[in-house]
Amino acid sequence: MGAIPRASNDTRLVVVDHSGTHLKAVYKPASGERPLADFPPHTLSLREVASYRLSAHLDLNVVPPTVLRGDLGAGPGSLQAYVEDSGHDDAVALTGVDGIPADHTPMFALRTEDGTDLVLSHDTREGLRAIAFFDLLANNADRKAGHIITGSYLPGSGPTSIGTYGIDNGLTFHAEEKVRTVLWGFSRLSFRAEEIDALDEVARMPAELCTALSECLEDAEIESLRARAERLGEAGTFTEPPQDRTVIPWPPI
């Protein structure tokens, strides 16, 4: 259907036809990835798939279904179910100082070129908490507000199919600490029992999960994920923003 505008890398909207069912999907060919200084070339689509596999293994359901395809026009890449925005979500808001929603936690302030002061804030509902938890575990270096969508990838399936999803997960699983996110409002909250269980599962790194991830990640990245889960479990709380590096992606929206 064409290129998705304003994307940093080659990103295309396609239609998948399976047994008469048509679904939109986002195709990101590895050949169209812009080189980065801190991530190996042609690996971002693999990290998109690894993100889905980790989310699915832990039953977090925060990443839309994503698979590797080698038979599409621009070569091997990731194919992710397209989430149709429900249009009724203000989980992350950019407002004036006096317009912060009552149920939101302010994250940071910024000043526009014309001198307007704005504040980015987010709510602390379950959907965002699950994404924030996933991002800590996956070491997501680019969780922008625009990468959070509430909607459905199954059109016409009704309100029960609507969820909150994190898309654009290519900058994940680096062996060094890289978390940059707009969802720091959960910092210092204690992990719940199910979150501790998920961390324990990754720290154990069962063969099923290791095999699924090894198709997409290097051994050192998988070991870093395992060790990160162990550290988070020992800490028992959502991480606070570190003071020695940039912790907000840019642009944040």
PDB file of C-alpha atoms in Angstrom:
ATOM      1  CA  MET A   1       0.000   0.000   0.000  1.00  0.00           C
ATOM      2  CA  GLY A   2       3.023   2.306   0.175  1.00  0.00           C
ATOM      3  CA  ALA A   3       5.629   3.725   2.520  1.00  0.00           C
ATOM      4  CA  ILE A   4       4.613   4.921   5.980  1.00  0.00           C
ATOM      5  CA  PRO A   5       5.595   8.615   6.175  1.00  0.00           C
ATOM      6  CA  ARG A   6       8.072  10.062   8.677  1.00  0.00           C
ATOM      7  CA  ALA A   7       9.560   6.660   9.532  1.00  0.00           C
ATOM      8  CA  SER A   8      13.301   6.607  10.214  1.00  0.00           C
ATOM      9  CA  ASN A   9      13.784   3.411   8.209  1.00  0.00           C
ATOM     10  CA  ASP A  10      12.115   1.798   5.208  1.00  0.00           C
ATOM     11  CA  THR A  11       8.652   0.994   6.593  1.00  0.00           C
ATOM     12  CA  ARG A  12       5.796  -0.150   4.367  1.00  0.00           C
ATOM     13  CA  LEU A  13       2.108  -0.785   4.901  1.00  0.00           C
ATOM     14  CA  VAL A  14       0.985  -4.005   3.240  1.00  0.00           C
ATOM     15  CA  VAL A  15      -2.107  -6.201   3.144  1.00  0.00           C
ATOM     16  CA  VAL A  16      -1.851  -9.857   4.135  1.00  0.00           C
ATOM     17  CA  ASP A  17      -4.349 -12.222   2.538  1.00  0.00           C
ATOM     18  CA  HIS A  18      -4.799 -15.585   4.238  1.00  0.00           C
ATOM     19  CA  SER A  19      -7.686 -17.873   3.281  1.00  0.00           C
ATOM     20  CA  GLY A  20      -9.837 -14.906   2.329  1.00  0.00           C
ATOM     21  CA  THR A  21      -9.046 -12.904   5.462  1.00  0.00           C
ATOM     22  CA  HIS A  22      -7.358  -9.549   4.860  1.00  0.00           C
ATOM     23  CA  LEU A  23      -5.255  -7.822   7.501  1.00  0.00           C
ATOM     24  CA  LYS A  24      -3.002  -4.788   7.340  1.00  0.00           C
ATOM     25  CA  ALA A  25       0.605  -5.293   8.384  1.00  0.00           C
ATOM     26  CA  VAL A  26       3.806  -3.284   8.663  1.00  0.00           C
ATOM     27  CA  TYR A  27       6.773  -4.583   6.661  1.00  0.00           C
ATOM     28  CA  LYS A  28      10.266  -3.445   7.686  1.00  0.00           C
ATOM     29  CA  PRO A  29      12.941  -4.851   5.346  1.00  0.00           C
ATOM     30  CA  ALA A  30      16.395  -5.154   6.873  1.00  0.00           C
ATOM     31  CA  SER A  31      17.857  -3.680   3.690  1.00  0.00           C
ATOM     32  CA  GLY A  32      16.124  -0.377   4.437  1.00  0.00           C
ATOM     33  CA  GLU A  33      17.510   0.130   7.939  1.00  0.00           C
ATOM     34  CA  ARG A  34      19.454   3.335   8.543  1.00  0.00           C
ATOM     35  CA  PRO A  35      22.931   2.597   9.986  1.00  0.00           C
ATOM     36  CA  LEU A  36      23.273   3.336  13.706  1.00  0.00           C
ATOM     37  CA  ALA A  37      26.406   3.844  15.760  1.00  0.00           C
ATOM     38  CA  ASP A  38      25.396   1.570  18.632  1.00  0.00           C
ATOM     39  CA  PHE A  39      23.344  -1.230  17.032  1.00  0.00           C
ATOM     40  CA  PRO A  40      24.722  -3.758  14.530  1.00  0.00           C
ATOM     41  CA  PRO A  41      23.526  -3.208  10.935  1.00  0.00           C
ATOM     42  CA  HIS A  42      20.530  -5.081   9.557  1.00  0.00           C
ATOM     43  CA  THR A  43      19.392  -6.325  12.989  1.00  0.00           C
ATOM     44  CA  LEU A  44      16.478  -4.030  13.846  1.00  0.00           C
ATOM     45  CA  SER A  45      13.860  -6.208  12.162  1.00  0.00           C
ATOM     46  CA  LEU A  46      15.236  -9.192  14.076  1.00  0.00           C
ATOM     47  CA  ARG A  47      14.820  -7.249  17.322  1.00  0.00           C
ATOM     48  CA  GLU A  48      11.215  -6.466  16.370  1.00  0.00           C
ATOM     49  CA  VAL A  49      10.562 -10.210  16.152  1.00  0.00           C
ATOM     50  CA  ALA A  50      12.471 -10.965  19.357  1.00  0.00           C
ATOM     51  CA  SER A  51      10.331  -8.372  21.142  1.00  0.00           C
ATOM     52  CA  TYR A  52       7.150 -10.124  20.079  1.00  0.00           C
ATOM     53  CA  ARG A  53       8.499 -13.527  21.026  1.00  0.00           C
ATOM     54  CA  LEU A  54       9.461 -12.337  24.514  1.00  0.00           C
ATOM     55  CA  SER A  55       6.101 -10.602  25.019  1.00  0.00           C
ATOM     56  CA  ALA A  56       4.210 -13.676  23.823  1.00  0.00           C
ATOM     57  CA  HIS A  57       6.276 -16.117  25.898  1.00  0.00           C
ATOM     58  CA  LEU A  58       5.542 -14.120  29.059  1.00  0.00           C
ATOM     59  CA  ASP A  59       1.884 -13.575  28.068  1.00  0.00           C
ATOM     60  CA  LEU A  60       2.333  -9.797  28.326  1.00  0.00           C
ATOM     61  CA  ASN A  61       0.486  -9.135  25.044  1.00  0.00           C
ATOM     62  CA  VAL A  62       2.098  -5.733  24.564  1.00  0.00           C
ATOM     63  CA  VAL A  63       3.675  -6.323  21.121  1.00  0.00           C
ATOM     64  CA  PRO A  64       1.439  -7.028  18.095  1.00  0.00           C
ATOM     65  CA  PRO A  65       2.087 -10.378  16.358  1.00  0.00           C
ATOM     66  CA  THR A  66       5.390 -10.088  14.467  1.00  0.00           C
ATOM     67  CA  VAL A  67       7.108 -12.639  12.242  1.00  0.00           C
ATOM     68  CA  LEU A  68      10.188 -12.884  10.041  1.00  0.00           C
ATOM     69  CA  ARG A  69       9.552 -13.025   6.291  1.00  0.00           C
ATOM     70  CA  GLY A  70      12.178 -13.660   3.666  1.00  0.00           C
ATOM     71  CA  ASP A  71       9.958 -13.729   0.597  1.00  0.00           C
ATOM     72  CA  LEU A  72       8.746 -10.131   0.300  1.00  0.00           C
ATOM     73  CA  GLY A  73       9.712  -7.543  -2.294  1.00  0.00           C
ATOM     74  CA  ALA A  74      12.554  -5.740  -0.516  1.00  0.00           C
ATOM     75  CA  GLY A  75      14.051  -8.868   1.019  1.00  0.00           C
ATOM     76  CA  PRO A  76      14.101 -10.334   4.541  1.00  0.00           C
ATOM     77  CA  GLY A  77      12.454  -8.311   7.267  1.00  0.00           C
ATOM     78  CA  SER A  78       9.834  -8.176   9.979  1.00  0.00           C
ATOM     79  CA  LEU A  79       6.096  -8.215   9.357  1.00  0.00           C
ATOM     80  CA  GLN A  80       3.921  -6.927  12.191  1.00  0.00           C
ATOM     81  CA  ALA A  81       0.142  -6.814  12.485  1.00  0.00           C
ATOM     82  CA  TYR A  82      -1.036  -3.222  12.036  1.00  0.00           C
ATOM     83  CA  VAL A  83      -2.882  -1.790  15.049  1.00  0.00           C
ATOM     84  CA  GLU A  84      -5.849   0.409  14.136  1.00  0.00           C
ATOM     85  CA  ASP A  85      -5.976   3.255  16.658  1.00  0.00           C
ATOM     86  CA  SER A  86      -9.276   3.261  18.549  1.00  0.00           C
ATOM     87  CA  GLY A  87      -9.156   7.059  18.639  1.00  0.00           C
ATOM     88  CA  HIS A  88     -10.274   7.322  22.251  1.00  0.00           C
ATOM     89  CA  ASP A  89      -7.036   7.118  24.170  1.00  0.00           C
ATOM     90  CA  ASP A  90      -5.054   9.788  25.982  1.00  0.00           C
ATOM     91  CA  ALA A  91      -2.704   7.475  27.860  1.00  0.00           C
ATOM     92  CA  VAL A  92       0.196   9.785  27.022  1.00  0.00           C
ATOM     93  CA  ALA A  93      -0.578  13.494  26.752  1.00  0.00           C
ATOM     94  CA  LEU A  94       1.319  16.616  25.748  1.00  0.00           C
ATOM     95  CA  THR A  95      -0.441  19.600  27.293  1.00  0.00           C
ATOM     96  CA  GLY A  96       0.089  23.016  28.761  1.00  0.00           C
ATOM     97  CA  VAL A  97       1.248  23.226  32.353  1.00  0.00           C
ATOM     98  CA  ASP A  98      -2.317  23.852  33.529  1.00  0.00           C
ATOM     99  CA  GLY A  99      -3.828  21.118  31.360  1.00  0.00           C
ATOM    100  CA  ILE A 100      -2.243  17.972  32.809  1.00  0.00           C
ATOM    101  CA  PRO A 101      -5.029  15.357  33.191  1.00  0.00           C
ATOM    102  CA  ALA A 102      -5.891  14.618  36.825  1.00  0.00           C
ATOM    103  CA  ASP A 103      -4.969  10.919  36.557  1.00  0.00           C
ATOM    104  CA  HIS A 104      -1.604  11.528  34.851  1.00  0.00           C
ATOM    105  CA  THR A 105       1.938  11.598  36.187  1.00  0.00           C
ATOM    106  CA  PRO A 106       4.056  14.394  34.646  1.00  0.00           C
ATOM    107  CA  MET A 107       7.334  13.194  33.154  1.00  0.00           C
ATOM    108  CA  PHE A 108       9.131  16.262  31.856  1.00  0.00           C
ATOM    109  CA  ALA A 109       8.602  19.783  30.577  1.00  0.00           C
ATOM    110  CA  LEU A 110       9.746  21.319  27.313  1.00  0.00           C
ATOM    111  CA  ARG A 111       9.581  24.700  25.626  1.00  0.00           C
ATOM    112  CA  THR A 112       8.666  25.033  21.957  1.00  0.00           C
ATOM    113  CA  GLU A 113      10.396  27.353  19.514  1.00  0.00           C
ATOM    114  CA  ASP A 114       7.669  29.958  20.017  1.00  0.00           C
ATOM    115  CA  GLY A 115       8.183  29.915  23.795  1.00  0.00           C
ATOM    116  CA  THR A 116       5.199  27.739  24.774  1.00  0.00           C
ATOM    117  CA  ASP A 117       5.742  25.593  27.875  1.00  0.00           C
ATOM    118  CA  LEU A 118       4.424  22.036  27.563  1.00  0.00           C
ATOM    119  CA  VAL A 119       4.408  18.981  29.832  1.00  0.00           C
ATOM    120  CA  LEU A 120       4.404  15.340  28.746  1.00  0.00           C
ATOM    121  CA  SER A 121       2.523  13.093  31.154  1.00  0.00           C
ATOM    122  CA  HIS A 122       1.049   9.602  31.202  1.00  0.00           C
ATOM    123  CA  ASP A 123      -1.524   7.652  33.157  1.00  0.00           C
ATOM    124  CA  THR A 124      -0.678   4.576  35.220  1.00  0.00           C
ATOM    125  CA  ARG A 125      -3.233   2.144  33.849  1.00  0.00           C
ATOM    126  CA  GLU A 126      -2.510  -1.541  33.358  1.00  0.00           C
ATOM    127  CA  GLY A 127      -1.759  -1.304  29.649  1.00  0.00           C
ATOM    128  CA  LEU A 128       1.000   1.238  30.122  1.00  0.00           C
ATOM    129  CA  ARG A 129       2.397  -0.562  33.149  1.00  0.00           C
ATOM    130  CA  ALA A 130       2.783  -3.736  31.086  1.00  0.00           C
ATOM    131  CA  ILE A 131       4.622  -1.820  28.350  1.00  0.00           C
ATOM    132  CA  ALA A 132       6.867  -0.086  30.908  1.00  0.00           C
ATOM    133  CA  PHE A 133       7.684  -3.479  32.439  1.00  0.00           C
ATOM    134  CA  PHE A 134       8.435  -4.980  29.042  1.00  0.00           C
ATOM    135  CA  ASP A 135      10.674  -2.041  28.114  1.00  0.00           C
ATOM    136  CA  LEU A 136      12.802  -2.431  31.238  1.00  0.00           C
ATOM    137  CA  LEU A 137      13.232  -6.111  30.514  1.00  0.00           C
ATOM    138  CA  ALA A 138      13.883  -5.713  26.780  1.00  0.00           C
ATOM    139  CA  ASN A 139      16.148  -2.685  27.341  1.00  0.00           C
ATOM    140  CA  ASN A 140      14.130  -0.532  24.949  1.00  0.00           C
ATOM    141  CA  ALA A 141      16.136   2.507  23.887  1.00  0.00           C
ATOM    142  CA  ASP A 142      13.336   4.292  22.039  1.00  0.00           C
ATOM    143  CA  ARG A 143       9.916   4.232  23.727  1.00  0.00           C
ATOM    144  CA  LYS A 144       8.361   7.390  22.323  1.00  0.00           C
ATOM    145  CA  ALA A 145       4.784   8.446  23.068  1.00  0.00           C
ATOM    146  CA  GLY A 146       3.913   7.829  19.426  1.00  0.00           C
ATOM    147  CA  HIS A 147       5.002   4.211  19.779  1.00  0.00           C
ATOM    148  CA  ILE A 148       2.100   3.480  22.146  1.00  0.00           C
ATOM    149  CA  ILE A 149      -1.220   2.695  20.488  1.00  0.00           C
ATOM    150  CA  THR A 150      -4.523   1.610  21.969  1.00  0.00           C
ATOM    151  CA  GLY A 151      -6.580  -0.239  19.392  1.00  0.00           C
ATOM    152  CA  SER A 152      -6.976  -3.569  17.618  1.00  0.00           C
ATOM    153  CA  TYR A 153      -5.173  -5.462  14.861  1.00  0.00           C
ATOM    154  CA  LEU A 154      -8.334  -7.507  14.211  1.00  0.00           C
ATOM    155  CA  PRO A 155     -10.774  -5.104  12.518  1.00  0.00           C
ATOM    156  CA  GLY A 156     -14.430  -5.753  13.160  1.00  0.00           C
ATOM    157  CA  SER A 157     -13.797  -8.033  16.140  1.00  0.00           C
ATOM    158  CA  GLY A 158     -15.391  -5.692  18.678  1.00  0.00           C
ATOM    159  CA  PRO A 159     -14.199  -3.879  21.796  1.00  0.00           C
ATOM    160  CA  THR A 160     -12.897  -7.045  23.483  1.00  0.00           C
ATOM    161  CA  SER A 161     -10.006  -7.127  20.987  1.00  0.00           C
ATOM    162  CA  ILE A 162      -8.789  -3.640  21.910  1.00  0.00           C
ATOM    163  CA  GLY A 163      -5.513  -3.487  23.817  1.00  0.00           C
ATOM    164  CA  THR A 164      -2.594  -1.143  24.428  1.00  0.00           C
ATOM    165  CA  TYR A 165       0.448  -2.028  22.337  1.00  0.00           C
ATOM    166  CA  GLY A 166       4.030  -0.898  21.998  1.00  0.00           C
ATOM    167  CA  ILE A 167       5.208  -0.716  18.391  1.00  0.00           C
ATOM    168  CA  ASP A 168       8.600   0.158  16.847  1.00  0.00           C
ATOM    169  CA  ASN A 169      10.643  -2.173  19.043  1.00  0.00           C
ATOM    170  CA  GLY A 170      13.766  -2.292  16.884  1.00  0.00           C
ATOM    171  CA  LEU A 171      16.082  -0.607  19.391  1.00  0.00           C
ATOM    172  CA  THR A 172      15.928  -3.335  22.003  1.00  0.00           C
ATOM    173  CA  PHE A 173      18.077  -6.050  23.628  1.00  0.00           C
ATOM    174  CA  HIS A 174      21.367  -4.161  23.528  1.00  0.00           C
ATOM    175  CA  ALA A 175      23.943  -5.772  25.801  1.00  0.00           C
ATOM    176  CA  GLU A 176      24.587  -2.392  27.480  1.00  0.00           C
ATOM    177  CA  GLU A 177      21.985  -0.454  29.461  1.00  0.00           C
ATOM    178  CA  LYS A 178      20.088   1.738  27.001  1.00  0.00           C
ATOM    179  CA  VAL A 179      16.556   2.282  28.338  1.00  0.00           C
ATOM    180  CA  ARG A 180      15.082   5.540  27.051  1.00  0.00           C
ATOM    181  CA  THR A 181      11.361   5.962  27.587  1.00  0.00           C
ATOM    182  CA  VAL A 182       8.555   8.409  28.331  1.00  0.00           C
ATOM    183  CA  LEU A 183       7.082   5.921  30.833  1.00  0.00           C
ATOM    184  CA  TRP A 184       9.219   6.617  33.896  1.00  0.00           C
ATOM    185  CA  GLY A 185       6.116   7.264  36.006  1.00  0.00           C
ATOM    186  CA  PHE A 186       6.178   3.696  37.342  1.00  0.00           C
ATOM    187  CA  SER A 187       9.630   4.146  38.908  1.00  0.00           C
ATOM    188  CA  ARG A 188      10.013   2.818  42.454  1.00  0.00           C
ATOM    189  CA  LEU A 189       6.737   0.857  42.314  1.00  0.00           C
ATOM    190  CA  SER A 190       7.123  -2.683  43.633  1.00  0.00           C
ATOM    191  CA  PHE A 191       6.743  -5.483  41.132  1.00  0.00           C
ATOM    192  CA  ARG A 192       3.599  -7.565  41.455  1.00  0.00           C
ATOM    193  CA  ALA A 193       3.680 -11.315  41.876  1.00  0.00           C
ATOM    194  CA  GLU A 194       3.046 -11.975  38.174  1.00  0.00           C
ATOM    195  CA  GLU A 195       5.834  -9.570  37.219  1.00  0.00           C
ATOM    196  CA  ILE A 196       8.236 -11.301  39.595  1.00  0.00           C
ATOM    197  CA  ASP A 197       7.222 -14.622  38.037  1.00  0.00           C
ATOM    198  CA  ALA A 198       7.983 -13.240  34.576  1.00  0.00           C
ATOM    199  CA  LEU A 199      11.397 -12.020  35.710  1.00  0.00           C
ATOM    200  CA  ASP A 200      12.142 -15.394  37.276  1.00  0.00           C
ATOM    201  CA  GLU A 201      11.150 -17.105  34.029  1.00  0.00           C
ATOM    202  CA  VAL A 202      13.563 -14.997  31.973  1.00  0.00           C
ATOM    203  CA  ALA A 203      16.332 -15.327  34.574  1.00  0.00           C
ATOM    204  CA  ARG A 204      15.927 -19.105  34.239  1.00  0.00           C
ATOM    205  CA  MET A 205      16.057 -18.753  30.435  1.00  0.00           C
ATOM    206  CA  PRO A 206      14.301 -22.029  29.584  1.00  0.00           C
ATOM    207  CA  ALA A 207      15.339 -23.776  26.387  1.00  0.00           C
ATOM    208  CA  GLU A 208      12.100 -22.847  24.594  1.00  0.00           C
ATOM    209  CA  LEU A 209      12.645 -19.117  25.139  1.00  0.00           C
ATOM    210  CA  CYS A 210      16.376 -19.294  24.437  1.00  0.00           C
ATOM    211  CA  THR A 211      15.783 -21.073  21.134  1.00  0.00           C
ATOM    212  CA  ALA A 212      13.133 -18.553  20.067  1.00  0.00           C
ATOM    213  CA  LEU A 213      15.395 -15.609  20.837  1.00  0.00           C
ATOM    214  CA  SER A 214      18.580 -17.139  19.414  1.00  0.00           C
ATOM    215  CA  GLU A 215      17.115 -16.892  15.908  1.00  0.00           C
ATOM    216  CA  CYS A 216      17.132 -13.105  16.333  1.00  0.00           C
ATOM    217  CA  LEU A 217      19.764 -12.142  18.923  1.00  0.00           C
ATOM    218  CA  GLU A 218      23.421 -12.770  19.680  1.00  0.00           C
ATOM    219  CA  ASP A 219      24.372 -14.999  22.612  1.00  0.00           C
ATOM    220  CA  ALA A 220      25.734 -11.979  24.526  1.00  0.00           C
ATOM    221  CA  GLU A 221      22.418 -10.148  24.112  1.00  0.00           C
ATOM    222  CA  ILE A 222      20.456 -13.117  25.403  1.00  0.00           C
ATOM    223  CA  GLU A 223      22.784 -13.435  28.382  1.00  0.00           C
ATOM    224  CA  SER A 224      22.403  -9.708  29.050  1.00  0.00           C
ATOM    225  CA  LEU A 225      18.600 -10.145  29.002  1.00  0.00           C
ATOM    226  CA  ARG A 226      18.849 -13.037  31.440  1.00  0.00           C
ATOM    227  CA  ALA A 227      21.118 -11.090  33.794  1.00  0.00           C
ATOM    228  CA  ARG A 228      18.896  -8.014  33.552  1.00  0.00           C
ATOM    229  CA  ALA A 229      15.862 -10.049  34.590  1.00  0.00           C
ATOM    230  CA  GLU A 230      17.837 -11.379  37.531  1.00  0.00           C
ATOM    231  CA  ARG A 231      18.869  -7.875  38.631  1.00  0.00           C
ATOM    232  CA  LEU A 232      15.356  -6.492  38.298  1.00  0.00           C
ATOM    233  CA  GLY A 233      13.992  -9.395  40.322  1.00  0.00           C
ATOM    234  CA  GLU A 234      16.533  -8.785  43.083  1.00  0.00           C
ATOM    235  CA  ALA A 235      15.722  -5.048  43.131  1.00  0.00           C
ATOM    236  CA  GLY A 236      11.987  -5.760  43.322  1.00  0.00           C
ATOM    237  CA  THR A 237      10.908  -2.395  41.884  1.00  0.00           C
ATOM    238  CA  PHE A 238      10.635  -0.513  38.610  1.00  0.00           C
ATOM    239  CA  THR A 239      13.949   1.180  37.888  1.00  0.00           C
ATOM    240  CA  GLU A 240      14.491   4.873  38.545  1.00  0.00           C
ATOM    241  CA  PRO A 241      15.879   6.973  35.691  1.00  0.00           C
ATOM    242  CA  PRO A 242      19.687   6.933  35.860  1.00  0.00           C
ATOM    243  CA  GLN A 243      21.354  10.308  36.320  1.00  0.00           C
ATOM    244  CA  ASP A 244      24.432   9.718  34.149  1.00  0.00           C
ATOM    245  CA  ARG A 245      22.890   9.490  30.681  1.00  0.00           C
ATOM    246  CA  THR A 246      19.951  10.550  28.524  1.00  0.00           C
ATOM    247  CA  VAL A 247      16.803   8.689  29.586  1.00  0.00           C
ATOM    248  CA  ILE A 248      14.173  10.300  27.319  1.00  0.00           C
ATOM    249  CA  PRO A 249      14.088   9.437  23.595  1.00  0.00           C
ATOM    250  CA  TRP A 250      14.225  12.311  21.146  1.00  0.00           C
ATOM    251  CA  PRO A 251      11.893  13.363  19.807  1.00  0.00           C
ATOM    252  CA  PRO A 252       9.755  12.156  22.746  1.00  0.00           C
ATOM    253  CA  ILE A 253       6.557  12.118  20.678  1.00  0.00           C
TER     254      ILE A 253
END
